Coordinates of C-alpha atoms in Angstrom, one line a residue:
M237 CA -21.2 12.3 18.7
L238 CA -18.2 13.6 16.7
D239 CA -18.1 13.3 13.0
V240 CA -14.9 12.6 11.2
P241 CA -13.6 15.8 9.7
M242 CA -13.3 14.7 6.0
Q243 CA -12.9 16.6 2.8
M244 CA -13.0 15.1 -0.7
S245 CA -11.1 16.7 -3.6
A246 CA -13.3 18.1 -6.4
E247 CA -12.3 15.2 -8.7
V248 CA -13.1 12.5 -6.1
A249 CA -16.3 14.1 -5.1
A250 CA -17.5 14.2 -8.7
A251 CA -16.5 10.6 -9.2
H252 CA -18.3 9.6 -6.0
A253 CA -21.5 11.3 -7.1
Q254 CA -21.4 9.5 -10.4
N255 CA -20.5 6.1 -8.9
A256 CA -17.4 6.1 -11.0
P257 CA -14.4 3.9 -10.1
I258 CA -12.0 5.4 -7.5
V259 CA -8.6 4.0 -6.3
A260 CA -7.3 4.9 -2.9
L261 CA -3.5 5.7 -2.6
E262 CA -1.4 6.0 0.5
S263 CA 0.7 9.0 1.3
T264 CA 3.6 7.7 3.4
I265 CA 5.4 6.9 0.1
I266 CA 5.4 10.7 -0.4
T267 CA 6.5 11.8 3.1
H268 CA 8.6 8.9 4.2
G269 CA 9.5 7.1 0.9
M270 CA 11.7 9.4 -1.1
P271 CA 13.1 12.9 -1.2
Y272 CA 11.5 16.0 -2.7
P273 CA 11.0 16.6 -5.6
Q274 CA 11.1 12.9 -6.7
N275 CA 8.3 12.1 -4.2
L276 CA 6.1 14.7 -5.8
E277 CA 6.9 13.6 -9.3
T278 CA 6.2 9.9 -8.4
A279 CA 2.9 10.7 -6.7
R280 CA 1.7 12.7 -9.7
A281 CA 2.8 9.9 -12.0
V282 CA 1.0 7.2 -10.0
E283 CA -2.2 9.3 -10.0
G284 CA -1.7 9.7 -13.8
V285 CA -1.6 5.9 -14.2
V286 CA -4.8 5.5 -12.4
R287 CA -6.5 8.2 -14.5
N288 CA -5.2 6.7 -17.8
A289 CA -6.6 3.3 -16.7
G290 CA -10.1 4.8 -16.3
A291 CA -10.4 5.5 -12.6
V292 CA -10.0 8.5 -10.3
P293 CA -7.1 8.6 -7.8
A294 CA -7.8 9.4 -4.1
T295 CA -4.5 10.0 -2.3
M296 CA -5.2 9.9 1.5
A297 CA -3.7 12.2 4.1
V298 CA -4.6 14.1 7.2
L299 CA -3.9 17.8 6.8
D300 CA -4.2 20.0 9.9
G301 CA -6.7 17.6 11.5
T302 CA -8.9 17.0 8.4
L303 CA -8.9 13.7 6.5
H304 CA -8.4 14.5 2.8
V305 CA -9.8 11.9 0.4
G306 CA -7.9 13.0 -2.7
L307 CA -5.4 15.8 -2.7
E308 CA -5.7 19.0 -4.7
D309 CA -2.5 19.7 -6.6
T310 CA -1.4 22.5 -4.2
D311 CA -2.0 20.2 -1.2
L312 CA 0.0 17.4 -2.8
D313 CA 2.9 19.8 -3.5
A314 CA 2.8 21.1 0.1
L315 CA 2.7 17.6 1.6
A316 CA 5.6 16.5 -0.5
Q317 CA 7.8 19.3 1.1
R318 CA 6.8 18.7 4.7
S319 CA 9.3 17.1 7.0
D320 CA 7.1 16.9 10.1
A321 CA 4.2 14.8 8.8
R322 CA 3.4 11.9 11.2
K323 CA 3.4 8.3 9.9
L324 CA -0.2 7.2 10.6
S325 CA -1.4 3.6 11.2
R326 CA -4.6 2.4 12.9
A327 CA -3.2 3.4 16.4
D328 CA -2.3 7.0 15.4
L329 CA -5.1 8.1 13.0
A330 CA -7.7 9.3 15.5
H331 CA -5.1 11.1 17.7
C332 CA -3.8 13.0 14.7
L333 CA -7.3 14.1 13.7
A334 CA -8.1 15.0 17.2
T335 CA -5.0 17.2 17.7
G336 CA -5.2 18.9 14.4
E337 CA -1.9 17.6 13.1
T338 CA -0.7 16.5 9.7
G339 CA 0.1 12.9 8.9
A340 CA 0.6 10.5 6.0
T341 CA -1.3 7.2 5.8
T342 CA 0.2 3.8 5.8
V343 CA -1.5 0.7 4.4
A344 CA -3.7 0.2 7.5
A345 CA -4.7 3.8 7.8
T346 CA -5.4 4.1 4.1
M347 CA -7.7 1.1 4.3
I348 CA -9.6 2.7 7.1
C349 CA -9.9 6.0 5.2
A350 CA -11.0 4.2 2.0
R351 CA -13.8 2.4 3.9
L352 CA -15.0 5.7 5.4
A353 CA -15.1 7.2 1.9
G354 CA -16.8 4.3 0.3
I355 CA -13.8 3.3 -1.8
A356 CA -13.3 -0.4 -2.5
V357 CA -9.8 -0.6 -4.0
F358 CA -6.4 0.6 -2.8
A359 CA -3.1 0.4 -4.6
T360 CA 0.2 0.4 -2.8
G361 CA 3.8 -0.8 -3.2
G362 CA 4.0 -3.7 -0.7
I363 CA 2.2 -4.5 2.5
G364 CA 3.9 -4.7 5.9
G365 CA 4.0 -8.0 7.7
V366 CA 5.9 -10.1 10.1
H367 CA 9.4 -8.8 10.7
K368 CA 12.4 -11.1 10.9
G369 CA 12.9 -12.1 14.5
A370 CA 9.3 -11.4 15.4
E371 CA 9.3 -14.6 17.5
T372 CA 11.2 -12.6 20.1
S373 CA 10.3 -9.0 19.2
F374 CA 6.6 -9.5 18.3
D375 CA 7.1 -7.0 15.5
V376 CA 4.1 -7.6 13.3
S377 CA 2.6 -4.9 11.1
A378 CA -0.9 -3.7 11.7
D379 CA -1.5 -4.1 8.0
L380 CA -2.2 -7.8 8.5
T381 CA -4.9 -7.3 11.0
E382 CA -6.4 -4.5 9.0
L383 CA -6.7 -6.7 6.0
A384 CA -8.7 -9.1 8.2
R385 CA -11.2 -6.5 9.4
T386 CA -11.6 -3.8 6.8
P387 CA -13.4 -4.6 3.5
V388 CA -11.0 -3.1 0.9
T389 CA -9.2 -4.9 -1.9
V390 CA -5.5 -4.1 -1.7
V391 CA -3.2 -4.4 -4.7
A392 CA 0.4 -4.8 -3.8
A393 CA 3.6 -6.5 -5.2
G394 CA 3.4 -8.9 -2.3
A395 CA 4.9 -8.2 1.1
K396 CA 8.1 -6.1 1.4
A397 CA 11.1 -8.4 0.8
I398 CA 12.7 -7.1 4.0
L399 CA 10.1 -9.1 6.0
D400 CA 9.8 -12.7 7.0
V401 CA 7.5 -13.5 4.1
P402 CA 6.6 -17.1 4.9
K403 CA 5.4 -16.0 8.4
T404 CA 3.6 -13.1 6.9
L405 CA 1.6 -15.5 4.7
E406 CA 0.9 -17.8 7.7
V407 CA -0.6 -14.8 9.6
L408 CA -2.7 -13.8 6.6
E409 CA -4.0 -17.4 6.4
T410 CA -4.8 -17.5 10.1
Q411 CA -6.6 -14.2 9.8
G412 CA -8.7 -15.5 6.9
V413 CA -7.4 -13.0 4.3
P414 CA -7.6 -14.2 0.7
V415 CA -4.3 -13.8 -1.1
L416 CA -4.9 -13.7 -4.9
C417 CA -1.7 -13.9 -6.9
Y418 CA -2.3 -12.2 -10.3
R419 CA -1.5 -14.5 -13.2
T420 CA 1.3 -16.3 -11.2
D421 CA 1.7 -19.5 -9.4
T422 CA 4.1 -18.1 -6.8
F423 CA 3.7 -15.3 -4.2
P424 CA 5.6 -12.2 -5.6
A425 CA 8.6 -11.0 -3.6
F426 CA 8.2 -7.3 -4.0
W427 CA 11.4 -6.3 -5.9
S428 CA 11.4 -9.8 -7.5
A429 CA 8.6 -11.1 -9.6
T430 CA 8.7 -14.7 -8.2
S431 CA 9.5 -16.5 -5.0
P432 CA 9.7 -20.1 -3.8
L433 CA 6.4 -19.6 -2.0
P434 CA 3.3 -21.1 -3.8
A435 CA 0.4 -18.8 -4.5
P436 CA -2.4 -19.3 -2.0
L437 CA -4.9 -18.5 -4.7
R438 CA -4.5 -17.5 -8.4
A439 CA -6.5 -14.8 -10.2
E440 CA -6.5 -14.3 -14.0
T441 CA -8.6 -11.2 -14.6
P442 CA -9.6 -7.9 -12.9
A443 CA -13.3 -9.0 -13.4
E444 CA -12.6 -12.2 -11.3
I445 CA -11.0 -10.2 -8.5
A446 CA -13.9 -7.7 -8.6
K447 CA -16.4 -10.5 -8.3
A448 CA -14.6 -12.1 -5.4
H449 CA -14.6 -8.7 -3.6
L450 CA -18.4 -8.4 -4.1
M451 CA -19.0 -12.0 -3.1
R452 CA -17.2 -11.5 0.2
A453 CA -19.7 -8.7 0.9
A454 CA -22.6 -10.9 -0.1
L455 CA -21.4 -13.6 2.3
G456 CA -21.1 -11.1 5.1
L457 CA -17.4 -11.8 5.6
P458 CA -15.4 -9.1 7.3
G459 CA -12.1 -7.9 5.9
G460 CA -10.6 -7.4 2.6
Q461 CA -8.4 -9.3 0.1
L462 CA -4.8 -9.0 -1.0
V463 CA -4.0 -9.0 -4.7
A464 CA -0.4 -9.8 -5.1
N465 CA 0.7 -8.4 -8.5
P466 CA 4.3 -9.3 -9.6
I467 CA 6.6 -6.5 -10.5
P468 CA 7.2 -6.3 -14.3
T469 CA 10.2 -8.7 -15.0
E470 CA 12.1 -5.9 -16.8
A471 CA 12.1 -3.9 -13.6
E472 CA 12.8 -6.6 -11.1
I473 CA 15.9 -7.2 -9.0
P474 CA 16.8 -10.9 -8.6
A475 CA 16.1 -12.3 -5.1
A476 CA 19.6 -13.8 -5.1
T477 CA 21.1 -10.3 -5.5
L478 CA 18.9 -8.8 -2.8
A479 CA 19.2 -11.5 -0.1
P480 CA 22.7 -10.6 1.2
L481 CA 22.0 -6.9 1.0
I482 CA 18.8 -7.3 3.1
A483 CA 20.8 -9.4 5.6
T484 CA 23.4 -6.6 5.9
A485 CA 20.8 -3.9 6.4
Q486 CA 19.0 -6.0 9.0
A487 CA 22.2 -6.7 10.9
E488 CA 22.9 -2.9 10.9
A489 CA 19.4 -2.2 12.2
D490 CA 19.8 -4.8 15.0
A491 CA 23.2 -3.4 16.0
A492 CA 21.8 0.1 16.2
G493 CA 18.8 -0.9 18.3
I494 CA 16.3 0.3 15.7
S495 CA 12.9 -1.1 16.3
A496 CA 9.1 -0.6 15.8
K497 CA 8.1 2.0 13.2
A498 CA 11.7 3.0 12.5
V499 CA 12.7 -0.4 11.1
T500 CA 11.1 -0.3 7.7
P501 CA 12.2 3.2 6.7
F502 CA 15.8 2.4 7.9
L503 CA 15.9 -0.9 5.9
L504 CA 14.5 0.7 2.8
R505 CA 16.9 3.6 3.0
R506 CA 19.9 1.3 3.4
L507 CA 18.8 -0.9 0.5
F508 CA 18.6 2.2 -1.6
E509 CA 22.2 2.9 -0.7
L510 CA 23.4 -0.7 -1.1
T511 CA 21.7 -1.1 -4.5
N512 CA 22.9 2.3 -5.8
G513 CA 19.3 3.4 -6.2
A514 CA 18.1 0.4 -8.0
S515 CA 15.6 -0.6 -5.2
L516 CA 13.8 2.8 -5.5
E517 CA 13.6 2.5 -9.3
A518 CA 12.1 -1.0 -8.9
N519 CA 9.7 0.3 -6.2
I520 CA 8.4 3.1 -8.5
A521 CA 7.9 0.6 -11.3
L522 CA 5.9 -1.8 -9.1
V523 CA 3.7 1.0 -7.7
M524 CA 2.8 2.1 -11.2
N525 CA 2.0 -1.5 -12.2
N526 CA -0.2 -1.9 -9.1
A527 CA -2.0 1.4 -9.7
R528 CA -2.9 0.3 -13.2
L529 CA -4.3 -3.1 -12.1
A530 CA -6.2 -1.4 -9.2
A531 CA -7.9 1.0 -11.6
E532 CA -9.0 -2.0 -13.7
I533 CA -10.4 -3.8 -10.7
A534 CA -12.2 -0.7 -9.5
G535 CA -13.7 -0.3 -12.9
E536 CA -14.9 -3.9 -12.9
I537 CA -16.4 -3.4 -9.4
A538 CA -18.3 -0.3 -10.5
T539 CA -19.6 -2.2 -13.6
Q540 CA -20.7 -5.3 -11.7
R541 CA -22.4 -3.2 -9.0
R542 CA -24.6 -1.7 -11.7

């Protein structure tokens, strides 16, 4: 039987041996989220936030057919400059490994890699979900089903605001995924701290979230949990400002026949242009905020396991 070709960075391997807290990080934000060198600077800054909060960052990527759990500095630099990296979700991960190619992990693929590496917590920007018009296109992100089957706690600023967020929450409920809104009574709206949608569950502390993660395992429940962490209010973009811009970008995508994996990158790129870069600045702020909380949760899980 084949073994997964997997390599841990020296830092992650040391943390793993000591049962120290580790936080998984995705890599599509590096390869598909922003240009070089801003992508490299942001990746290093996010890893720094995790370290400063007491955990070890494990940025996931497939490099030449090997799954890397944590990237050495030279590998991170090289990945940030590549233009041919595949965007990997559940459906693509095995093929990329089998063919010896290079790819960056999405939310779903990062969750799979984190489980393989024994990592309980993953920080990202926002999860994918149900796209607008999905009742006819059936465009629903694999992130939602991954949350239902893979036991990793995912810290995000809610679902990306370009999505049909009410339908996304409905699918998460149907799949039995706990949605824990951190110190808020509404579901965060990615670039905006609040929304009209009530919080399915509210969590007050990293320790409470960690205990819920471990309790799910004790109950034998499959799947993970979503921690919805609001963007800091000083960095948010009001939903009323964003709504017409999102509608414009979506109309342009529809008119151009853009579909499937190409939709999200197109919409995010257009919103960057339409907001004169403000959407990317907010995105960076929320990722940093999520990395900090994820590190605190990972620390609590490590403590409670002892």
